[in-house]
Short mmCIF file of C-alpha atoms and ligand atoms in Angstrom, two decimals:
data_model
loop_
_atom_site.label_atom_id
_atom_site.label_comp_id
_atom_site.label_asym_id
_atom_site.label_seq_id
_atom_site.Cartn_x
_atom_site.Cartn_y
_atom_site.Cartn_z
CA MET A 942 9.42 16.82 -32.63
CA THR A 943 9.44 18.92 -29.45
CA THR A 944 12.66 20.82 -28.80
CA GLY A 945 13.75 22.81 -25.79
CA TYR A 946 13.13 20.13 -23.20
CA ASP A 947 13.06 21.12 -19.54
CA LEU A 948 14.88 17.88 -18.83
CA VAL A 949 16.53 15.13 -20.82
CA ILE A 950 17.43 11.85 -19.18
CA ARG A 951 20.21 10.41 -21.32
CA ASN A 952 20.84 6.80 -22.12
CA ALA A 953 17.98 5.43 -20.06
CA ASP A 954 17.33 1.69 -19.80
CA VAL A 955 13.55 2.15 -19.72
CA VAL A 956 11.54 -0.69 -18.20
CA THR A 957 7.75 -0.72 -18.19
CA ALA A 958 5.44 -3.61 -17.35
CA SER A 959 5.77 -4.88 -20.91
CA GLU A 960 8.76 -3.26 -22.67
CA ARG A 961 12.45 -2.62 -22.20
CA PHE A 962 14.37 -0.25 -24.47
CA ASN A 963 17.30 2.13 -24.39
CA CYS A 964 16.67 5.77 -25.25
CA ASP A 965 16.71 9.35 -24.02
CA ILE A 966 13.64 10.66 -22.18
CA GLY A 967 12.53 14.21 -22.99
CA VAL A 968 10.41 16.00 -20.40
CA LYS A 969 8.51 19.24 -20.77
CA ASP A 970 6.06 20.79 -18.30
CA GLY A 971 6.30 17.71 -16.08
CA VAL A 972 5.23 15.30 -18.82
CA VAL A 973 7.20 12.82 -20.93
CA VAL A 974 7.14 14.27 -24.46
CA ALA A 975 9.77 12.20 -26.25
CA LEU A 976 11.33 8.75 -26.04
CA ALA A 977 14.04 8.55 -28.65
CA ARG A 978 17.77 8.35 -29.17
CA GLU A 979 19.91 11.47 -29.43
CA LEU A 980 17.30 13.99 -28.34
CA GLY A 981 18.18 17.68 -28.51
CA ALA A 982 19.45 19.51 -25.46
CA GLY A 983 17.46 19.90 -22.28
CA ALA A 984 17.68 22.78 -19.82
CA ARG A 985 18.78 20.08 -17.42
CA GLU A 986 20.30 16.72 -18.22
CA ILE A 987 20.73 13.56 -16.18
CA ASP A 988 22.98 10.72 -17.27
CA ALA A 989 21.21 7.42 -16.53
CA THR A 990 23.99 5.11 -17.76
CA GLY A 991 23.95 1.90 -15.74
CA LEU A 992 20.59 2.69 -14.15
CA LEU A 993 17.10 1.39 -14.82
CA ALA A 994 14.45 3.99 -15.61
CA LEU A 995 11.28 2.70 -13.95
CA PRO A 996 7.84 4.30 -13.62
CA GLY A 997 7.64 5.88 -10.18
CA GLY A 998 6.12 3.51 -7.66
CA ILE A 999 2.50 3.84 -6.61
CA ASP A 1000 1.90 2.87 -3.00
CA ALA A 1001 -1.80 2.07 -3.12
CA HIS A 1002 -2.13 1.17 0.55
CA CYS A 1003 -0.54 3.41 3.14
CA HIS A 1004 -1.83 5.26 6.18
CA LEU A 1005 -0.68 8.85 6.71
CA ASP A 1006 -1.96 11.16 9.43
CA GLN A 1007 -5.14 9.09 9.70
CA PRO A 1008 -7.30 10.23 12.62
CA MET A 1009 -6.86 7.73 15.45
CA PRO A 1010 -8.79 6.82 18.58
CA GLU A 1011 -8.08 8.94 21.67
CA GLY A 1012 -4.46 8.63 22.83
CA LEU A 1013 -2.97 7.30 19.58
CA LYS A 1014 -1.29 9.21 16.78
CA MET A 1015 0.40 8.16 13.57
CA ALA A 1016 4.05 9.17 13.41
CA ASP A 1017 3.91 10.21 9.75
CA ASP A 1018 1.90 13.01 8.27
CA PHE A 1019 1.74 13.86 4.58
CA LEU A 1020 5.11 15.62 4.68
CA SER A 1021 7.20 12.95 6.37
CA GLY A 1022 5.25 10.12 4.75
CA THR A 1023 5.65 11.40 1.19
CA ARG A 1024 9.29 12.35 1.92
CA ALA A 1025 9.96 8.72 2.85
CA ALA A 1026 7.95 7.53 -0.15
CA VAL A 1027 9.99 9.45 -2.72
CA CYS A 1028 13.27 8.45 -1.07
CA GLY A 1029 12.16 4.86 -1.68
CA GLY A 1030 11.17 5.49 -5.32
CA THR A 1031 7.42 5.93 -4.80
CA THR A 1032 5.96 8.99 -6.53
CA THR A 1033 2.23 8.48 -5.90
CA VAL A 1034 0.57 7.48 -2.65
CA ILE A 1035 -3.02 6.50 -1.98
CA PRO A 1036 -3.81 6.74 1.74
CA PHE A 1037 -7.24 6.55 3.34
CA ALA A 1038 -9.81 9.20 4.19
CA ALA A 1039 -11.45 7.33 7.06
CA GLN A 1040 -15.03 7.85 8.14
CA GLU A 1041 -15.62 7.59 11.88
CA LYS A 1042 -18.92 6.03 12.91
CA GLY A 1043 -21.50 8.82 13.04
CA GLN A 1044 -19.43 11.06 10.77
CA SER A 1045 -20.39 12.17 7.28
CA LEU A 1046 -18.11 10.66 4.65
CA LYS A 1047 -17.76 14.02 2.95
CA ALA A 1048 -16.64 15.58 6.22
CA ALA A 1049 -13.98 12.87 6.54
CA VAL A 1050 -12.76 13.66 3.02
CA ALA A 1051 -12.68 17.41 3.68
CA ASP A 1052 -10.71 16.84 6.89
CA TYR A 1053 -8.25 14.61 5.07
CA HIS A 1054 -7.67 17.22 2.36
CA ARG A 1055 -6.78 19.70 5.09
CA ARG A 1056 -4.18 17.23 6.36
CA ALA A 1057 -2.63 16.74 2.90
CA ASP A 1058 -2.80 20.30 1.53
CA GLY A 1059 0.47 22.15 1.89
CA ARG A 1060 2.24 19.05 3.20
CA ALA A 1061 2.55 16.37 0.49
CA VAL A 1062 5.71 16.52 -1.61
CA THR A 1063 4.41 14.09 -4.18
CA ASP A 1064 1.08 13.32 -5.79
CA TYR A 1065 -1.72 11.56 -3.97
CA ALA A 1066 -5.21 10.21 -4.41
CA PHE A 1067 -7.52 9.08 -1.60
CA HIS A 1068 -9.27 5.83 -0.92
CA LEU A 1069 -12.27 6.12 1.40
CA ILE A 1070 -12.86 3.98 4.48
CA VAL A 1071 -16.58 3.38 4.93
CA SER A 1072 -17.38 2.50 8.53
CA ASP A 1073 -20.93 3.80 8.79
CA PRO A 1074 -22.96 3.07 5.64
CA THR A 1075 -26.10 4.98 6.53
CA PRO A 1076 -28.80 5.47 3.85
CA GLU A 1077 -27.40 8.99 3.34
CA VAL A 1078 -23.90 7.57 2.75
CA LEU A 1079 -25.12 4.81 0.45
CA GLU A 1080 -27.61 6.78 -1.57
CA ARG A 1081 -26.00 10.21 -1.80
CA GLU A 1082 -22.51 10.66 -0.37
CA LEU A 1083 -20.80 7.64 -1.92
CA PRO A 1084 -22.18 8.11 -5.45
CA GLU A 1085 -21.26 11.81 -5.36
CA LEU A 1086 -17.79 11.12 -4.02
CA ILE A 1087 -17.19 8.43 -6.64
CA ALA A 1088 -18.17 10.91 -9.35
CA ALA A 1089 -15.78 13.45 -7.81
CA GLY A 1090 -12.72 11.16 -8.04
CA TYR A 1091 -12.80 8.91 -4.97
CA THR A 1092 -13.39 5.64 -6.77
CA SER A 1093 -12.16 3.07 -4.26
CA PHE A 1094 -13.12 2.36 -0.71
CA LYS A 1095 -11.96 0.04 2.00
CA ILE A 1096 -14.27 -1.87 4.27
CA TYR A 1097 -13.35 -3.86 7.37
CA MET A 1098 -14.66 -7.22 8.52
CA THR A 1099 -12.94 -6.68 11.90
CA TYR A 1100 -12.04 -3.91 14.41
CA ASP A 1101 -14.99 -2.79 16.56
CA ASP A 1102 -14.87 0.84 15.46
CA LEU A 1103 -14.68 0.03 11.75
CA LYS A 1104 -16.27 -3.32 10.97
CA LEU A 1105 -19.40 -3.74 8.89
CA SER A 1106 -22.03 -6.42 9.23
CA ASP A 1107 -22.50 -8.87 6.35
CA ARG A 1108 -25.63 -7.00 5.31
CA GLU A 1109 -23.76 -3.68 5.30
CA ILE A 1110 -20.97 -5.19 3.22
CA LEU A 1111 -23.51 -6.29 0.63
CA GLU A 1112 -25.02 -2.79 0.57
CA VAL A 1113 -21.63 -1.14 0.06
CA MET A 1114 -20.67 -3.61 -2.67
CA ASP A 1115 -23.95 -2.87 -4.41
CA VAL A 1116 -23.14 0.86 -4.48
CA ALA A 1117 -19.75 -0.01 -5.97
CA ARG A 1118 -21.41 -2.13 -8.66
CA ARG A 1119 -23.89 0.57 -9.62
CA ASN A 1120 -21.25 3.33 -9.68
CA GLN A 1121 -18.21 1.37 -10.95
CA ALA A 1122 -16.05 1.74 -7.89
CA LEU A 1123 -13.64 -0.75 -6.34
CA VAL A 1124 -14.21 -2.16 -2.85
CA MET A 1125 -11.07 -3.13 -0.93
CA VAL A 1126 -11.69 -5.68 1.81
CA HIS A 1127 -9.84 -6.22 5.08
CA ALA A 1128 -10.74 -9.88 5.50
CA GLU A 1129 -10.54 -11.25 9.04
CA ASN A 1130 -13.41 -12.75 11.04
CA SER A 1131 -14.13 -10.41 13.95
CA ASP A 1132 -16.00 -12.83 16.24
CA CYS A 1133 -13.30 -15.49 15.90
CA ILE A 1134 -10.65 -12.93 16.87
CA ALA A 1135 -12.70 -11.71 19.86
CA TRP A 1136 -13.29 -15.29 21.07
CA LEU A 1137 -9.64 -16.29 20.72
CA THR A 1138 -8.50 -13.05 22.36
CA ASP A 1139 -10.72 -13.71 25.37
CA LYS A 1140 -9.37 -17.27 25.69
CA LEU A 1141 -5.77 -16.07 25.54
CA THR A 1142 -6.13 -13.18 27.97
CA GLU A 1143 -8.16 -15.29 30.43
CA ALA A 1144 -5.20 -17.69 30.40
CA GLY A 1145 -2.82 -14.82 31.21
CA LYS A 1146 -1.30 -14.71 27.71
CA HIS A 1147 -0.51 -11.07 27.06
CA ALA A 1148 2.80 -10.89 25.18
CA PRO A 1149 2.85 -9.43 21.62
CA LYS A 1150 3.35 -12.94 20.18
CA TYR A 1151 -0.24 -13.78 21.13
CA HIS A 1152 -1.46 -11.25 18.59
CA ALA A 1153 -0.59 -13.84 15.93
CA LEU A 1154 -2.33 -16.64 17.84
CA SER A 1155 -5.48 -14.55 18.16
CA ARG A 1156 -5.69 -14.20 14.36
CA PRO A 1157 -4.61 -17.52 12.84
CA ALA A 1158 -4.81 -18.23 9.13
CA ALA A 1159 -8.29 -19.79 9.42
CA VAL A 1160 -9.65 -16.43 10.58
CA GLU A 1161 -8.38 -14.75 7.42
CA ARG A 1162 -9.32 -17.70 5.20
CA GLU A 1163 -12.95 -17.69 6.36
CA ALA A 1164 -13.39 -13.96 5.88
CA THR A 1165 -11.67 -14.07 2.50
CA HIS A 1166 -14.05 -16.77 1.35
CA ARG A 1167 -17.05 -14.83 2.69
CA ALA A 1168 -15.97 -11.65 0.90
CA ILE A 1169 -15.57 -13.64 -2.33
CA ALA A 1170 -19.07 -15.08 -1.93
CA PHE A 1171 -20.50 -11.59 -1.41
CA SER A 1172 -18.68 -10.30 -4.48
CA GLU A 1173 -20.18 -13.18 -6.48
CA LEU A 1174 -23.68 -12.51 -5.11
CA VAL A 1175 -23.55 -8.79 -5.87
CA ASP A 1176 -21.63 -9.37 -9.12
CA VAL A 1177 -18.94 -6.79 -8.49
CA PRO A 1178 -15.14 -7.02 -8.61
CA ILE A 1179 -13.39 -6.58 -5.26
CA LEU A 1180 -9.80 -6.43 -4.07
CA ILE A 1181 -8.65 -8.28 -0.95
CA VAL A 1182 -5.94 -6.23 0.76
CA HIS A 1183 -2.85 -7.33 2.71
CA VAL A 1184 -3.14 -11.06 2.04
CA SER A 1185 -0.77 -12.84 4.40
CA GLY A 1186 -0.26 -16.38 3.14
CA GLN A 1187 -1.21 -19.74 1.75
CA ASP A 1188 -4.73 -20.16 3.16
CA ALA A 1189 -6.15 -16.90 1.80
CA ILE A 1190 -4.23 -17.34 -1.45
CA GLU A 1191 -5.96 -20.69 -2.00
CA GLN A 1192 -9.35 -19.02 -1.66
CA ILE A 1193 -8.42 -16.26 -4.08
CA GLU A 1194 -6.98 -18.66 -6.62
CA TRP A 1195 -10.09 -20.81 -6.38
CA ALA A 1196 -12.27 -17.74 -7.04
CA GLN A 1197 -10.12 -16.55 -9.94
CA ARG A 1198 -10.31 -20.02 -11.53
CA ARG A 1199 -14.11 -19.76 -11.34
CA GLY A 1200 -13.87 -16.57 -13.38
CA LEU A 1201 -14.66 -14.21 -10.50
CA HIS A 1202 -13.02 -10.79 -10.47
CA ILE A 1203 -11.20 -11.13 -7.18
CA TYR A 1204 -8.07 -8.98 -7.11
CA ALA A 1205 -5.53 -9.27 -4.35
CA GLU A 1206 -2.77 -7.27 -2.73
CA THR A 1207 0.14 -8.36 -0.58
CA CYS A 1208 2.87 -6.49 1.27
CA PRO A 1209 6.57 -6.81 2.20
CA GLN A 1210 5.84 -8.03 5.73
CA TYR A 1211 4.40 -11.25 4.33
CA LEU A 1212 7.56 -11.91 2.33
CA TYR A 1213 10.09 -11.12 5.04
CA LEU A 1214 8.54 -11.47 8.51
CA THR A 1215 7.06 -14.43 10.34
CA ALA A 1216 5.10 -14.85 13.57
CA GLU A 1217 8.50 -15.44 15.22
CA ASP A 1218 9.20 -11.73 14.76
CA LEU A 1219 6.43 -11.01 17.24
CA GLY A 1220 8.82 -12.31 19.90
CA HIS A 1221 8.63 -14.91 22.64
CA GLU A 1222 7.02 -15.10 26.06
CA ASP A 1223 9.25 -12.37 27.48
CA GLY A 1224 9.98 -9.01 25.97
CA TYR A 1225 7.88 -6.46 24.22
CA HIS A 1226 9.98 -5.68 21.14
CA GLY A 1227 7.70 -7.97 19.06
CA ALA A 1228 5.14 -5.14 19.25
CA LYS A 1229 7.13 -3.61 16.40
CA CYS A 1230 5.81 -6.33 14.09
CA VAL A 1231 2.21 -6.41 15.29
CA CYS A 1232 0.05 -5.93 12.23
CA SER A 1233 -3.10 -7.53 10.88
CA PRO A 1234 -3.25 -10.04 9.41
CA PRO A 1235 -0.10 -11.11 11.25
CA PRO A 1236 2.96 -12.44 9.44
CA ARG A 1237 2.78 -16.26 9.21
CA ASP A 1238 5.63 -18.73 8.60
CA SER A 1239 8.33 -19.46 6.06
CA SER A 1240 6.13 -21.74 3.95
CA SER A 1241 3.57 -18.94 3.70
CA GLN A 1242 6.36 -16.59 2.60
CA LYS A 1243 7.15 -19.01 -0.23
CA ALA A 1244 3.46 -19.18 -1.15
CA VAL A 1245 3.31 -15.38 -1.36
CA TRP A 1246 6.40 -15.18 -3.62
CA SER A 1247 4.93 -17.88 -5.82
CA ALA A 1248 1.54 -16.15 -6.03
CA LEU A 1249 3.25 -12.87 -6.95
CA LYS A 1250 5.07 -14.58 -9.78
CA ARG A 1251 1.97 -16.42 -11.01
CA GLY A 1252 -0.17 -13.29 -11.17
CA ILE A 1253 -2.56 -14.17 -8.34
CA PHE A 1254 -1.65 -10.83 -6.79
CA SER A 1255 -2.20 -7.68 -8.81
CA VAL A 1256 -0.83 -5.12 -6.36
CA PHE A 1257 2.12 -4.90 -3.99
CA SER A 1258 1.68 -2.17 -1.36
CA SER A 1259 3.37 -1.25 1.90
CA ASP A 1260 0.38 -0.95 4.27
CA HIS A 1261 2.61 1.63 5.95
CA ALA A 1262 0.93 2.22 9.33
CA PRO A 1263 3.42 4.36 11.21
CA PHE A 1264 3.44 3.97 14.99
CA SER A 1265 6.71 4.61 16.79
CA TYR A 1266 7.84 1.97 19.26
CA ASP A 1267 8.97 4.14 22.18
CA ASP A 1268 5.97 6.39 21.98
CA PRO A 1269 3.03 6.76 24.36
CA GLN A 1270 0.90 7.55 21.27
CA GLY A 1271 2.36 4.59 19.38
CA LYS A 1272 3.27 1.00 20.22
CA LYS A 1273 3.32 1.72 23.96
CA PRO A 1274 -0.06 3.36 24.58
CA GLY A 1275 0.20 5.76 27.49
CA GLY A 1276 3.87 4.83 27.75
CA GLU A 1277 3.02 1.31 28.91
CA GLU A 1278 3.79 -2.13 27.63
CA VAL A 1279 0.25 -3.41 27.14
CA SER A 1280 -1.51 -6.70 26.48
CA PHE A 1281 -1.32 -7.67 22.80
CA GLU A 1282 -4.92 -6.69 21.98
CA HIS A 1283 -4.18 -3.05 22.90
CA ILE A 1284 -1.08 -2.65 20.72
CA PRO A 1285 -1.89 -0.42 17.73
CA ASN A 1286 -1.78 -2.53 14.60
CA GLY A 1287 0.52 -1.78 11.71
CA ILE A 1288 4.14 -1.43 10.73
CA PRO A 1289 6.15 1.12 8.74
CA GLY A 1290 7.38 0.34 5.23
CA ILE A 1291 6.65 3.11 2.73
CA GLU A 1292 10.35 3.69 1.93
CA THR A 1293 11.51 0.07 1.89
CA ARG A 1294 8.62 -1.44 -0.13
CA LEU A 1295 10.20 -1.23 -3.58
CA ALA A 1296 13.69 -2.29 -2.52
CA LEU A 1297 12.36 -5.31 -0.65
CA LEU A 1298 10.46 -6.50 -3.71
CA PHE A 1299 13.29 -5.61 -6.08
CA ASP A 1300 15.57 -7.84 -4.02
CA GLY A 1301 13.38 -10.68 -5.28
CA VAL A 1302 14.10 -9.52 -8.85
CA SER A 1303 17.83 -9.52 -8.07
CA HIS A 1304 17.53 -13.08 -6.80
CA GLY A 1305 15.52 -14.37 -9.77
CA LYS A 1306 12.23 -14.75 -7.91
CA LEU A 1307 10.36 -12.23 -10.04
CA SER A 1308 10.85 -10.60 -13.44
CA LEU A 1309 11.56 -6.92 -13.78
CA HIS A 1310 8.35 -6.46 -15.76
CA LYS A 1311 6.30 -8.15 -13.04
CA PHE A 1312 7.92 -5.82 -10.51
CA VAL A 1313 6.75 -2.77 -12.49
CA GLU A 1314 3.31 -4.27 -12.99
CA LEU A 1315 2.79 -4.93 -9.27
CA THR A 1316 4.23 -1.69 -7.96
CA SER A 1317 3.09 0.85 -10.54
CA LEU A 1318 1.05 -0.21 -13.59
CA ASN A 1319 -1.66 -2.30 -11.92
CA PRO A 1320 -2.36 0.10 -9.04
CA ALA A 1321 -2.58 2.92 -11.60
CA LYS A 1322 -5.15 0.96 -13.62
CA LEU A 1323 -7.22 -0.39 -10.73
CA TYR A 1324 -7.35 2.96 -8.94
CA GLY A 1325 -8.11 5.08 -11.99
CA LEU A 1326 -4.79 6.88 -12.45
CA TYR A 1327 -3.63 5.29 -15.72
CA PRO A 1328 -2.14 6.41 -18.13
CA ARG A 1329 -1.15 9.59 -16.32
CA LYS A 1330 0.63 7.34 -13.79
CA GLY A 1331 1.91 3.76 -13.94
CA THR A 1332 4.15 3.80 -17.01
CA ILE A 1333 6.81 5.70 -18.93
CA ALA A 1334 5.16 6.78 -22.17
CA VAL A 1335 4.72 9.94 -24.19
CA GLY A 1336 1.95 11.87 -22.43
CA SER A 1337 2.47 10.32 -19.01
CA ASP A 1338 3.66 12.32 -16.04
CA ALA A 1339 7.44 12.24 -15.75
CA ASP A 1340 7.33 10.27 -12.51
CA ILE A 1341 10.50 8.30 -12.95
CA VAL A 1342 12.81 6.50 -10.60
CA LEU A 1343 16.36 5.92 -11.78
CA TRP A 1344 17.18 2.69 -10.04
CA ASP A 1345 20.62 1.28 -9.30
CA PRO A 1346 20.14 -2.48 -9.61
CA LEU A 1347 23.60 -3.27 -8.26
CA LYS A 1348 23.68 -1.14 -5.15
CA GLN A 1349 23.62 -3.18 -1.96
CA VAL A 1350 22.05 -1.53 1.05
CA ALA A 1351 21.86 -2.77 4.62
CA ILE A 1352 18.55 -1.29 5.74
CA ALA A 1353 19.00 0.96 8.77
CA ASN A 1354 16.34 3.13 10.35
CA ASP A 1355 18.84 5.94 10.82
CA ALA A 1356 19.08 6.28 7.04
CA LEU A 1357 15.32 6.23 6.38
CA HIS A 1358 13.18 9.34 6.04
CA HIS A 1359 9.95 8.42 7.82
CA ASN A 1360 9.18 9.69 11.31
CA VAL A 1361 9.03 6.26 12.92
CA ASP A 1362 11.72 5.20 15.40
CA TYR A 1363 12.28 1.75 13.91
CA THR A 1364 12.06 -0.41 10.82
CA PRO A 1365 11.17 -4.10 11.05
CA TYR A 1366 13.86 -4.72 8.42
CA GLU A 1367 16.82 -3.30 10.37
CA GLY A 1368 20.07 -4.92 9.18
CA ARG A 1369 18.54 -6.77 6.21
CA THR A 1370 20.63 -6.35 3.06
CA VAL A 1371 18.86 -5.70 -0.22
CA HIS A 1372 20.24 -5.61 -3.75
CA GLY A 1373 18.98 -2.60 -5.66
CA TRP A 1374 18.09 0.89 -4.42
CA PRO A 1375 16.75 4.10 -5.99
CA LYS A 1376 19.40 6.63 -6.95
CA HIS A 1377 17.35 9.52 -8.35
CA CYS A 1378 13.61 10.10 -8.10
CA LEU A 1379 11.56 12.53 -10.18
CA SER A 1380 7.97 13.61 -9.76
CA ARG A 1381 6.45 15.41 -12.77
CA GLY A 1382 9.98 16.04 -13.99
CA GLU A 1383 11.19 17.62 -10.75
CA LEU A 1384 14.17 15.94 -9.17
CA LEU A 1385 13.23 15.23 -5.55
CA VAL A 1386 15.99 12.77 -4.71
CA GLU A 1387 19.46 12.99 -6.24
CA ASN A 1388 22.15 10.41 -5.61
CA GLY A 1389 20.03 9.14 -2.73
CA ARG A 1390 19.91 12.61 -1.14
CA TYR A 1391 16.52 14.17 -0.42
CA LEU A 1392 16.45 17.63 -1.98
CA GLU A 1393 13.88 19.18 0.37
CA PRO A 1394 11.25 20.00 -2.27
CA GLU A 1395 8.57 22.48 -1.36
CA ALA A 1396 6.00 21.02 1.02
CA GLY A 1397 2.66 21.03 -0.73
CA ARG A 1398 4.04 20.59 -4.26
CA GLY A 1399 2.23 17.24 -4.35
CA GLN A 1400 -1.05 17.40 -6.25
CA PHE A 1401 -4.33 15.71 -5.42
CA LEU A 1402 -5.32 13.26 -8.16
CA ALA A 1403 -9.01 12.82 -8.77
CA ALA A 1404 -9.22 9.15 -9.67
CA GLY A 1405 -11.06 7.82 -12.69
CA LYS A 1406 -13.09 4.62 -12.76
CA PRO A 1407 -11.19 1.37 -12.15
CA GLN A 1408 -9.73 -0.25 -15.23
CA TYR A 1409 -10.18 -3.95 -14.55
CA LEU A 1410 -7.28 -6.29 -15.26
CA ASP A 1411 -7.40 -9.72 -16.84
CA LEU A 1412 -6.92 -12.44 -14.25
O1 LIG B 345 -2.25 -3.89 10.93
C1 LIG B 345 -2.53 -3.18 10.00
N1 LIG B 345 -2.56 -3.66 8.79
N2 LIG B 345 -2.82 -1.91 10.24
C2 LIG B 345 -3.16 -0.96 9.31
C3 LIG B 345 -4.62 -0.88 9.13
C4 LIG B 345 -5.12 -1.90 8.16
O2 LIG B 345 -5.93 -2.70 8.53
O3 LIG B 345 -4.67 -1.92 7.03
ZN1 LIG B 346 -6.59 -3.55 6.79
ZN1 LIG B 347 -3.74 -0.74 6.00
#
């Protein structure tokens, strides 16, 4: 047995997606090397009595320092974004290297590495965003990037500067099939949104609340069904991101029952927000909750909880898209309150993701094992990071969050560590909060206090091929 541990976590109540046991955790060179009772001394020791030892969270959908159209800028870069992540118990992030139309995909990846290098405090992989699938991208760049560790890519069915035609979607899915990569789909019907937006603005409806009316559930349902049909045609698994409610869930469940490999992700906003949070006729504060797809209603929230519990969803991510509210480069472009279709989409949530889901564990809506599966194990498997990430096991990185299941926290933006000037969850009380957070055995958060680790200590993770889950 190894002796001379760098770190021993004593008396840990270890919870993985499938097991729960009490032991000490021995760490050497950033890796878990022993799980046993009464381990020998470590150079450093942490007493975990009364805490859960969970695999560090993996936030498999977050946007950090993503290049934006002229005039807009994300509030979080890799330093502030990963700082907030670790303070919330997340030790791996997977943001997006986004290709602009006309840009080489490899150039987008190189630019994104420059943004992350020297900034990230915890480990990261990249998804790609493919917005311009030229023959060069399809035949050369994508296969080479997949082989180099970028094994997942997001495509959009909406947003003028990002969306792909149906034919292009089929081409991209075909590359994924031939090279064993995972396509993530933003499923909303672009023409329906454009038509509804025109109707609303022609009628003088400009308040943030009309964002939700311009993208009703049918818009998401149709695109979800279309993406499923394409996946079936090409014969490749896909993952539908940020699923908002009942209508899209029905499509996904239908596909899964037919034996199709349709994975799905949801996010905290669809458990806790509704279209009401986008405000009323007067007032602009609802811009804070403008994201796409928009939050729906309380019955959709129940449908999302139920689908999480029943395994329809495989991944729970934040979709952290950090735009400050009182910011001319954020929710008020140019400093103005603008018509809903010009409000940058997305809400912050990288630090609150785990606590908001764990609150469901505290209230009996979800098992602890399901929590770990959704927030760590499954993203690690689907995005090619398992078993280095996603579990607590001998040989895995010592990415461990020591979680206080009894701590009650009233969420307050002042206490969060992102660079955004608000949280949509201000004042909401959650049961359970991370106490200590370790990345590769290094304590980054102690007793809830951020220890200012060295910027750039986070490592880039070249992802392996997706490991498909049973549905
Ligand atoms: O509104 C959202 N979700 N913004 C972030 C970008 C995306 O589509 O995920
Ligand atoms: Zn999206
Ligand atoms: Zn997103």
